[in-house]
C-alpha positions as protocol buffer text, in pm:
chain_id: "A"
residue {
  index: 1
  type: MET
  ca { x: 5986 y: -3040 z: -2792 }
}
residue {
  index: 2
  type: GLN
  ca { x: 5807 y: -2732 z: -2606 }
}
residue {
  index: 3
  type: ALA
  ca { x: 5743 y: -2865 z: -2320 }
}
residue {
  index: 4
  type: THR
  ca { x: 5390 y: -2785 z: -2210 }
}
residue {
  index: 5
  type: ARG
  ca { x: 5236 y: -2673 z: -1829 }
}
residue {
  index: 6
  type: ILE
  ca { x: 5024 y: -2812 z: -1647 }
}
residue {
  index: 7
  type: GLY
  ca { x: 4742 y: -2580 z: -1527 }
}
residue {
  index: 8
  type: GLY
  ca { x: 4699 y: -2456 z: -1865 }
}
residue {
  index: 9
  type: SER
  ca { x: 4482 y: -2584 z: -2148 }
}
residue {
  index: 10
  type: LYS
  ca { x: 4729 y: -2775 z: -2305 }
}
residue {
  index: 11
  type: CYS
  ca { x: 4839 y: -3143 z: -2099 }
}
residue {
  index: 12
  type: LYS
  ca { x: 4931 y: -3483 z: -2127 }
}
residue {
  index: 13
  type: VAL
  ca { x: 4586 y: -3567 z: -1868 }
}
residue {
  index: 14
  type: ARG
  ca { x: 4391 y: -3359 z: -1669 }
}
residue {
  index: 15
  type: ILE
  ca { x: 4275 y: -3484 z: -1352 }
}
residue {
  index: 16
  type: GLY
  ca { x: 4058 y: -3353 z: -1108 }
}
residue {
  index: 17
  type: LEU
  ca { x: 3953 y: -3522 z: -829 }
}
residue {
  index: 18
  type: ALA
  ca { x: 3890 y: -3274 z: -578 }
}
residue {
  index: 19
  type: VAL
  ca { x: 3637 y: -3417 z: -386 }
}
residue {
  index: 20
  type: ALA
  ca { x: 3493 y: -3689 z: -525 }
}
residue {
  index: 21
  type: ALA
  ca { x: 3571 y: -3737 z: -862 }
}
residue {
  index: 22
  type: ALA
  ca { x: 3848 y: -3777 z: -1134 }
}
residue {
  index: 23
  type: ILE
  ca { x: 3827 y: -3752 z: -1477 }
}
residue {
  index: 24
  type: LEU
  ca { x: 4126 y: -3935 z: -1700 }
}
residue {
  index: 25
  type: VAL
  ca { x: 4148 y: -3717 z: -2060 }
}
residue {
  index: 26
  type: ALA
  ca { x: 4103 y: -4010 z: -2348 }
}
residue {
  index: 27
  type: LEU
  ca { x: 4458 y: -4014 z: -2525 }
}
residue {
  index: 28
  type: PRO
  ca { x: 4598 y: -4310 z: -2792 }
}
residue {
  index: 29
  type: HIS
  ca { x: 4792 y: -4444 z: -2619 }
}
residue {
  index: 30
  type: SER
  ca { x: 5223 y: -4470 z: -2691 }
}
residue {
  index: 31
  type: ALA
  ca { x: 5443 y: -4652 z: -2550 }
}
residue {
  index: 32
  type: THR
  ca { x: 5691 y: -4329 z: -2595 }
}
residue {
  index: 33
  type: ALA
  ca { x: 5441 y: -4113 z: -2401 }
}
residue {
  index: 34
  type: ALA
  ca { x: 5618 y: -3848 z: -2128 }
}
residue {
  index: 35
  type: ASP
  ca { x: 5474 y: -4042 z: -1706 }
}
residue {
  index: 36
  type: TRP
  ca { x: 5453 y: -3835 z: -1491 }
}
residue {
  index: 37
  type: PRO
  ca { x: 5557 y: -4002 z: -1203 }
}
residue {
  index: 38
  type: THR
  ca { x: 5583 y: -3787 z: -915 }
}
residue {
  index: 39
  type: PHE
  ca { x: 5458 y: -3446 z: -855 }
}
residue {
  index: 40
  type: ASN
  ca { x: 5492 y: -3181 z: -1029 }
}
residue {
  index: 41
  type: HIS
  ca { x: 5669 y: -3405 z: -1287 }
}
residue {
  index: 42
  type: ASP
  ca { x: 6011 y: -3449 z: -1182 }
}
residue {
  index: 43
  type: ASN
  ca { x: 6208 y: -3313 z: -843 }
}
residue {
  index: 44
  type: SER
  ca { x: 6236 y: -3017 z: -928 }
}
residue {
  index: 45
  type: ARG
  ca { x: 5815 y: -2927 z: -918 }
}
residue {
  index: 46
  type: SER
  ca { x: 5896 y: -2810 z: -1271 }
}
residue {
  index: 47
  type: GLY
  ca { x: 5461 y: -2885 z: -1309 }
}
residue {
  index: 48
  type: ALA
  ca { x: 5560 y: -2909 z: -1751 }
}
residue {
  index: 49
  type: THR
  ca { x: 5578 y: -3262 z: -1999 }
}
residue {
  index: 50
  type: SER
  ca { x: 5705 y: -3268 z: -2381 }
}
residue {
  index: 51
  type: GLU
  ca { x: 5439 y: -3429 z: -2395 }
}
residue {
  index: 52
  type: GLN
  ca { x: 5173 y: -3272 z: -2664 }
}
residue {
  index: 53
  type: LEU
  ca { x: 4831 y: -3327 z: -2645 }
}
residue {
  index: 54
  type: ALA
  ca { x: 4552 y: -3191 z: -2985 }
}
residue {
  index: 55
  type: ALA
  ca { x: 4252 y: -3013 z: -2854 }
}
residue {
  index: 56
  type: ALA
  ca { x: 4090 y: -3328 z: -3050 }
}
residue {
  index: 57
  type: GLN
  ca { x: 4234 y: -3585 z: -2817 }
}
residue {
  index: 58
  type: ARG
  ca { x: 4093 y: -3359 z: -2490 }
}
residue {
  index: 59
  type: ARG
  ca { x: 3780 y: -3521 z: -2366 }
}
residue {
  index: 60
  type: GLN
  ca { x: 3664 y: -3773 z: -2098 }
}
residue {
  index: 61
  type: ALA
  ca { x: 3716 y: -4102 z: -2087 }
}
residue {
  index: 62
  type: TRP
  ca { x: 3622 y: -4264 z: -1789 }
}
residue {
  index: 63
  type: VAL
  ca { x: 3523 y: -4091 z: -1365 }
}
residue {
  index: 64
  type: TRP
  ca { x: 3647 y: -4224 z: -1063 }
}
residue {
  index: 65
  type: ARG
  ca { x: 3467 y: -4135 z: -774 }
}
residue {
  index: 66
  type: SER
  ca { x: 3555 y: -4219 z: -427 }
}
residue {
  index: 67
  type: PRO
  ca { x: 3341 y: -4260 z: -153 }
}
residue {
  index: 68
  type: SER
  ca { x: 3412 y: -3968 z: 92 }
}
residue {
  index: 69
  type: PRO
  ca { x: 3636 y: -3619 z: -20 }
}
residue {
  index: 70
  type: PRO
  ca { x: 3987 y: -3589 z: 140 }
}
residue {
  index: 71
  type: GLN
  ca { x: 3984 y: -3529 z: 491 }
}
residue {
  index: 72
  type: SER
  ca { x: 4248 y: -3295 z: 540 }
}
residue {
  index: 73
  type: ALA
  ca { x: 4440 y: -3272 z: 810 }
}
residue {
  index: 74
  type: TRP
  ca { x: 4478 y: -2919 z: 801 }
}
residue {
  index: 75
  type: PRO
  ca { x: 4089 y: -2853 z: 771 }
}
residue {
  index: 76
  type: GLY
  ca { x: 4005 y: -2426 z: 738 }
}
residue {
  index: 77
  type: PRO
  ca { x: 4323 y: -2183 z: 801 }
}
residue {
  index: 78
  type: ALA
  ca { x: 4581 y: -2175 z: 1137 }
}
residue {
  index: 79
  type: LYS
  ca { x: 4349 y: -1995 z: 1349 }
}
residue {
  index: 80
  type: TRP
  ca { x: 4599 y: -1937 z: 1550 }
}
residue {
  index: 81
  type: ASP
  ca { x: 5009 y: -2031 z: 1668 }
}
residue {
  index: 82
  type: ALA
  ca { x: 4996 y: -2176 z: 1984 }
}
residue {
  index: 83
  type: PHE
  ca { x: 5407 y: -2219 z: 2027 }
}
residue {
  index: 84
  type: LYS
  ca { x: 5418 y: -1905 z: 1940 }
}
residue {
  index: 85
  type: ASN
  ca { x: 5069 y: -1715 z: 2070 }
}
residue {
  index: 86
  type: ILE
  ca { x: 4995 y: -1586 z: 1748 }
}
residue {
  index: 87
  type: ARG
  ca { x: 4578 y: -1560 z: 1624 }
}
residue {
  index: 88
  type: ASP
  ca { x: 4409 y: -1483 z: 1366 }
}
residue {
  index: 89
  type: LEU
  ca { x: 4633 y: -1594 z: 1107 }
}
residue {
  index: 90
  type: SER
  ca { x: 4501 y: -1738 z: 729 }
}
residue {
  index: 91
  type: SER
  ca { x: 4595 y: -2072 z: 614 }
}
residue {
  index: 92
  type: MET
  ca { x: 4932 y: -2203 z: 435 }
}
residue {
  index: 93
  type: ARG
  ca { x: 4816 y: -2543 z: 558 }
}
residue {
  index: 94
  type: ASN
  ca { x: 4631 y: -2599 z: 255 }
}
residue {
  index: 95
  type: TYR
  ca { x: 4809 y: -2861 z: 123 }
}
residue {
  index: 96
  type: ASP
  ca { x: 4575 y: -3186 z: 74 }
}
residue {
  index: 97
  type: PRO
  ca { x: 4247 y: -3118 z: 1 }
}
residue {
  index: 98
  type: VAL
  ca { x: 4255 y: -3346 z: -312 }
}
residue {
  index: 99
  type: PHE
  ca { x: 4414 y: -3644 z: -422 }
}
residue {
  index: 100
  type: HIS
  ca { x: 4732 y: -3560 z: -616 }
}
residue {
  index: 101
  type: PRO
  ca { x: 4776 y: -3860 z: -919 }
}
residue {
  index: 102
  type: VAL
  ca { x: 5077 y: -3950 z: -1058 }
}
residue {
  index: 103
  type: ILE
  ca { x: 5162 y: -4157 z: -1392 }
}
residue {
  index: 104
  type: ALA
  ca { x: 5324 y: -4445 z: -1497 }
}
residue {
  index: 105
  type: GLY
  ca { x: 5337 y: -4631 z: -1808 }
}
residue {
  index: 106
  type: ASP
  ca { x: 4946 y: -4768 z: -1826 }
}
residue {
  index: 107
  type: ALA
  ca { x: 4873 y: -4681 z: -1466 }
}
residue {
  index: 108
  type: LEU
  ca { x: 4783 y: -4425 z: -1274 }
}
residue {
  index: 109
  type: TYR
  ca { x: 4816 y: -4349 z: -857 }
}
residue {
  index: 110
  type: PHE
  ca { x: 4774 y: -4194 z: -632 }
}
residue {
  index: 111
  type: CYS
  ca { x: 4738 y: -4208 z: -242 }
}
residue {
  index: 112
  type: SER
  ca { x: 4405 y: -4124 z: -22 }
}
residue {
  index: 113
  type: SER
  ca { x: 4342 y: -3947 z: 316 }
}
residue {
  index: 114
  type: ALA
  ca { x: 4029 y: -4042 z: 303 }
}
residue {
  index: 115
  type: ASP
  ca { x: 4030 y: -4453 z: 287 }
}
residue {
  index: 116
  type: ASP
  ca { x: 4409 y: -4454 z: 432 }
}
residue {
  index: 117
  type: SER
  ca { x: 4531 y: -4629 z: 51 }
}
residue {
  index: 118
  type: VAL
  ca { x: 4749 y: -4597 z: -234 }
}
residue {
  index: 119
  type: HIS
  ca { x: 4587 y: -4665 z: -527 }
}
residue {
  index: 120
  type: CYS
  ca { x: 4658 y: -4810 z: -894 }
}
residue {
  index: 121
  type: LEU
  ca { x: 4432 y: -4747 z: -1164 }
}
residue {
  index: 122
  type: ASP
  ca { x: 4506 y: -4876 z: -1519 }
}
residue {
  index: 123
  type: THR
  ca { x: 4485 y: -4566 z: -1707 }
}
residue {
  index: 124
  type: ARG
  ca { x: 4229 y: -4705 z: -2045 }
}
residue {
  index: 125
  type: SER
  ca { x: 3926 y: -4823 z: -1840 }
}
residue {
  index: 126
  type: GLY
  ca { x: 3974 y: -4633 z: -1448 }
}
residue {
  index: 127
  type: ARG
  ca { x: 3898 y: -4968 z: -1300 }
}
residue {
  index: 128
  type: SER
  ca { x: 4084 y: -5053 z: -1017 }
}
residue {
  index: 129
  type: ARG
  ca { x: 4452 y: -5324 z: -1071 }
}
residue {
  index: 130
  type: TRP
  ca { x: 4624 y: -5243 z: -659 }
}
residue {
  index: 131
  type: VAL
  ca { x: 4450 y: -5076 z: -329 }
}
residue {
  index: 132
  type: PHE
  ca { x: 4753 y: -5067 z: -77 }
}
residue {
  index: 133
  type: THR
  ca { x: 4640 y: -4975 z: 353 }
}
residue {
  index: 134
  type: ALA
  ca { x: 4887 y: -4801 z: 561 }
}
residue {
  index: 135
  type: ASP
  ca { x: 4792 y: -4779 z: 886 }
}
residue {
  index: 136
  type: GLY
  ca { x: 4676 y: -4378 z: 880 }
}
residue {
  index: 137
  type: PRO
  ca { x: 4648 y: -4108 z: 636 }
}
residue {
  index: 138
  type: VAL
  ca { x: 4805 y: -4089 z: 302 }
}
residue {
  index: 139
  type: ARG
  ca { x: 4842 y: -3743 z: 168 }
}
residue {
  index: 140
  type: ILE
  ca { x: 5118 y: -3674 z: -40 }
}
residue {
  index: 141
  type: ALA
  ca { x: 5157 y: -3745 z: -379 }
}
residue {
  index: 142
  type: PRO
  ca { x: 5330 y: -4083 z: -428 }
}
residue {
  index: 143
  type: THR
  ca { x: 5647 y: -4120 z: -676 }
}
residue {
  index: 144
  type: ILE
  ca { x: 5734 y: -4371 z: -948 }
}
residue {
  index: 145
  type: SER
  ca { x: 6049 y: -4530 z: -999 }
}
residue {
  index: 146
  type: GLU
  ca { x: 6157 y: -4855 z: -1081 }
}
residue {
  index: 147
  type: GLY
  ca { x: 5908 y: -5008 z: -1065 }
}
residue {
  index: 148
  type: ARG
  ca { x: 5844 y: -4864 z: -706 }
}
residue {
  index: 149
  type: VAL
  ca { x: 5575 y: -4679 z: -495 }
}
residue {
  index: 150
  type: TYR
  ca { x: 5703 y: -4535 z: -295 }
}
residue {
  index: 151
  type: PHE
  ca { x: 5470 y: -4257 z: -43 }
}
residue {
  index: 152
  type: SER
  ca { x: 5471 y: -4138 z: 288 }
}
residue {
  index: 153
  type: SER
  ca { x: 5153 y: -4202 z: 599 }
}
residue {
  index: 154
  type: ASP
  ca { x: 5076 y: -4023 z: 933 }
}
residue {
  index: 155
  type: ASP
  ca { x: 5098 y: -4321 z: 1090 }
}
residue {
  index: 156
  type: GLY
  ca { x: 5468 y: -4225 z: 1113 }
}
residue {
  index: 157
  type: ALA
  ca { x: 5637 y: -4444 z: 820 }
}
residue {
  index: 158
  type: ALA
  ca { x: 5788 y: -4404 z: 484 }
}
residue {
  index: 159
  type: TYR
  ca { x: 5655 y: -4741 z: 213 }
}
residue {
  index: 160
  type: CYS
  ca { x: 5808 y: -4873 z: -113 }
}
residue {
  index: 161
  type: VAL
  ca { x: 5547 y: -5104 z: -293 }
}
residue {
  index: 162
  type: SER
  ca { x: 5542 y: -5303 z: -664 }
}
residue {
  index: 163
  type: ALA
  ca { x: 5376 y: -5078 z: -921 }
}
residue {
  index: 164
  type: SER
  ca { x: 5257 y: -5366 z: -1042 }
}
residue {
  index: 165
  type: ASP
  ca { x: 5065 y: -5510 z: -822 }
}
residue {
  index: 166
  type: GLY
  ca { x: 5086 y: -5368 z: -443 }
}
residue {
  index: 167
  type: LYS
  ca { x: 5317 y: -5545 z: -199 }
}
residue {
  index: 168
  type: LEU
  ca { x: 5518 y: -5437 z: 36 }
}
residue {
  index: 169
  type: VAL
  ca { x: 5841 y: -5400 z: -49 }
}
residue {
  index: 170
  type: TRP
  ca { x: 5986 y: -5172 z: 262 }
}
residue {
  index: 171
  type: ARG
  ca { x: 5859 y: -5008 z: 536 }
}
residue {
  index: 172
  type: PHE
  ca { x: 6041 y: -4731 z: 752 }
}
residue {
  index: 173
  type: ASN
  ca { x: 5956 y: -4639 z: 1032 }
}
residue {
  index: 174
  type: PRO
  ca { x: 6268 y: -4340 z: 1151 }
}
residue {
  index: 175
  type: ARG
  ca { x: 6133 y: -4391 z: 1584 }
}
residue {
  index: 176
  type: PRO
  ca { x: 5908 y: -4639 z: 1622 }
}
residue {
  index: 177
  type: GLN
  ca { x: 5635 y: -4520 z: 1858 }
}
residue {
  index: 178
  type: LYS
  ca { x: 5316 y: -4595 z: 2053 }
}
residue {
  index: 179
  type: ARG
  ca { x: 5177 y: -4344 z: 2129 }
}
residue {
  index: 180
  type: LEU
  ca { x: 4943 y: -4161 z: 1932 }
}
residue {
  index: 181
  type: ILE
  ca { x: 4761 y: -3873 z: 1919 }
}
residue {
  index: 182
  type: LEU
  ca { x: 4410 y: -3725 z: 1835 }
}
residue {
  index: 183
  type: SER
  ca { x: 4388 y: -3519 z: 1503 }
}
residue {
  index: 184
  type: ASP
  ca { x: 4088 y: -3435 z: 1298 }
}
residue {
  index: 185
  type: GLY
  ca { x: 3968 y: -3789 z: 1448 }
}
residue {
  index: 186
  type: ARG
  ca { x: 4168 y: -3958 z: 1351 }
}
residue {
  index: 187
  type: LEU
  ca { x: 4459 y: -4113 z: 1566 }
}
residue {
  index: 188
  type: ILE
  ca { x: 4825 y: -4016 z: 1400 }
}
residue {
  index: 189
  type: SER
  ca { x: 5161 y: -4075 z: 1483 }
}
residue {
  index: 190
  type: SER
  ca { x: 5264 y: -3765 z: 1652 }
}
residue {
  index: 191
  type: ILE
  ca { x: 5598 y: -3731 z: 1426 }
}
residue {
  index: 192
  type: PRO
  ca { x: 5402 y: -3848 z: 1084 }
}
residue {
  index: 193
  type: ILE
  ca { x: 5541 y: -3844 z: 727 }
}
residue {
  index: 194
  type: ARG
  ca { x: 5399 y: -3555 z: 564 }
}
residue {
  index: 195
  type: THR
  ca { x: 5638 y: -3443 z: 295 }
}
residue {
  index: 196
  type: GLY
  ca { x: 5569 y: -3735 z: 66 }
}
residue {
  index: 197
  type: VAL
  ca { x: 5945 y: -3974 z: -47 }
}
residue {
  index: 198
  type: VAL
  ca { x: 6214 y: -3853 z: -268 }
}
residue {
  index: 199
  type: VAL
  ca { x: 6373 y: -4076 z: -484 }
}
residue {
  index: 200
  type: ASP
  ca { x: 6704 y: -3896 z: -630 }
}
residue {
  index: 201
  type: GLY
  ca { x: 6997 y: -4119 z: -718 }
}
residue {
  index: 202
  type: GLY
  ca { x: 6920 y: -4467 z: -503 }
}
residue {
  index: 203
  type: THR
  ca { x: 6804 y: -4301 z: -207 }
}
residue {
  index: 204
  type: ALA
  ca { x: 6511 y: -4258 z: -57 }
}
residue {
  index: 205
  type: TYR
  ca { x: 6467 y: -3913 z: 141 }
}
residue {
  index: 206
  type: PHE
  ca { x: 6176 y: -3777 z: 363 }
}
residue {
  index: 207
  type: ALA
  ca { x: 6110 y: -3613 z: 735 }
}
residue {
  index: 208
  type: ALA
  ca { x: 5918 y: -3686 z: 971 }
}
residue {
  index: 209
  type: ALA
  ca { x: 5767 y: -3370 z: 1227 }
}
residue {
  index: 210
  type: LEU
  ca { x: 5501 y: -3247 z: 1285 }
}
residue {
  index: 211
  type: LEU
  ca { x: 5473 y: -2991 z: 1638 }
}
residue {
  index: 212
  type: PRO
  ca { x: 5695 y: -2817 z: 1751 }
}
residue {
  index: 213
  type: TRP
  ca { x: 5777 y: -2912 z: 2040 }
}
residue {
  index: 214
  type: GLU
  ca { x: 5825 y: -3287 z: 1879 }
}
residue {
  index: 215
  type: PRO
  ca { x: 6143 y: -3426 z: 1748 }
}
residue {
  index: 216
  type: ALA
  ca { x: 6183 y: -3413 z: 1383 }
}
residue {
  index: 217
  type: VAL
  ca { x: 6358 y: -3660 z: 1169 }
}
residue {
  index: 218
  type: LEU
  ca { x: 6477 y: -3604 z: 818 }
}
residue {
  index: 219
  type: CYS
  ca { x: 6532 y: -3935 z: 664 }
}
residue {
  index: 220
  type: ALA
  ca { x: 6792 y: -4057 z: 413 }
}
residue {
  index: 221
  type: VAL
  ca { x: 6757 y: -4504 z: 299 }
}
residue {
  index: 222
  type: ASP
  ca { x: 6853 y: -4689 z: 79 }
}
residue {
  index: 223
  type: ALA
  ca { x: 6556 y: -4726 z: -231 }
}
residue {
  index: 224
  type: MET
  ca { x: 6565 y: -5054 z: -300 }
}
residue {
  index: 225
  type: THR
  ca { x: 6597 y: -5191 z: 86 }
}
residue {
  index: 226
  type: GLY
  ca { x: 6515 y: -4890 z: 282 }
}
residue {
  index: 227
  type: LYS
  ca { x: 6811 y: -4939 z: 512 }
}
residue {
  index: 228
  type: PRO
  ca { x: 6911 y: -4576 z: 652 }
}
């Protein structure tokens, strides 16, 4: 089948969550419809799917609205680099201005920096199935694998919850610490996990870091148990 790349006019779903709204394209339900289980579809970030969608099938089915817009970690340009003393920089950190959704089966999942939560919506109705709240902003798209949802948070931890009901399976903090820092009006870990979680071969990978003078930690844990 011909691959379809998200960003063009042909796609399985087209979702805009920038600022406050989500629009889902109406699709006939099919048990064989291709999933979009992680950011840009797969671990290679191909941004393409084999799913085909006729023009007549593209219409608004429902709208989900966030009470408040995403809260970007680095709003605006990075005006200066304190570590290297370089000023007048352009923005290189504009990675979370919108909510990034993923889809598996008849459920849509996305992380929200507005309410520190992961949301699960029914793709047919747009109604909420469950919400899981972390201890800090959740910025990067979740990953769906083997009936579980994997994501990371500014609270310094990676999480695994059940895809069906949002119940916690495991939580892993690579460097537990009581010290928090203030970032754009929010208290966060000094080594937040802002990479999301990649799952491959039964292993979940993620990294924790923020400032050049603070430690950076690369982690690989068992995807089922959360053990290193």
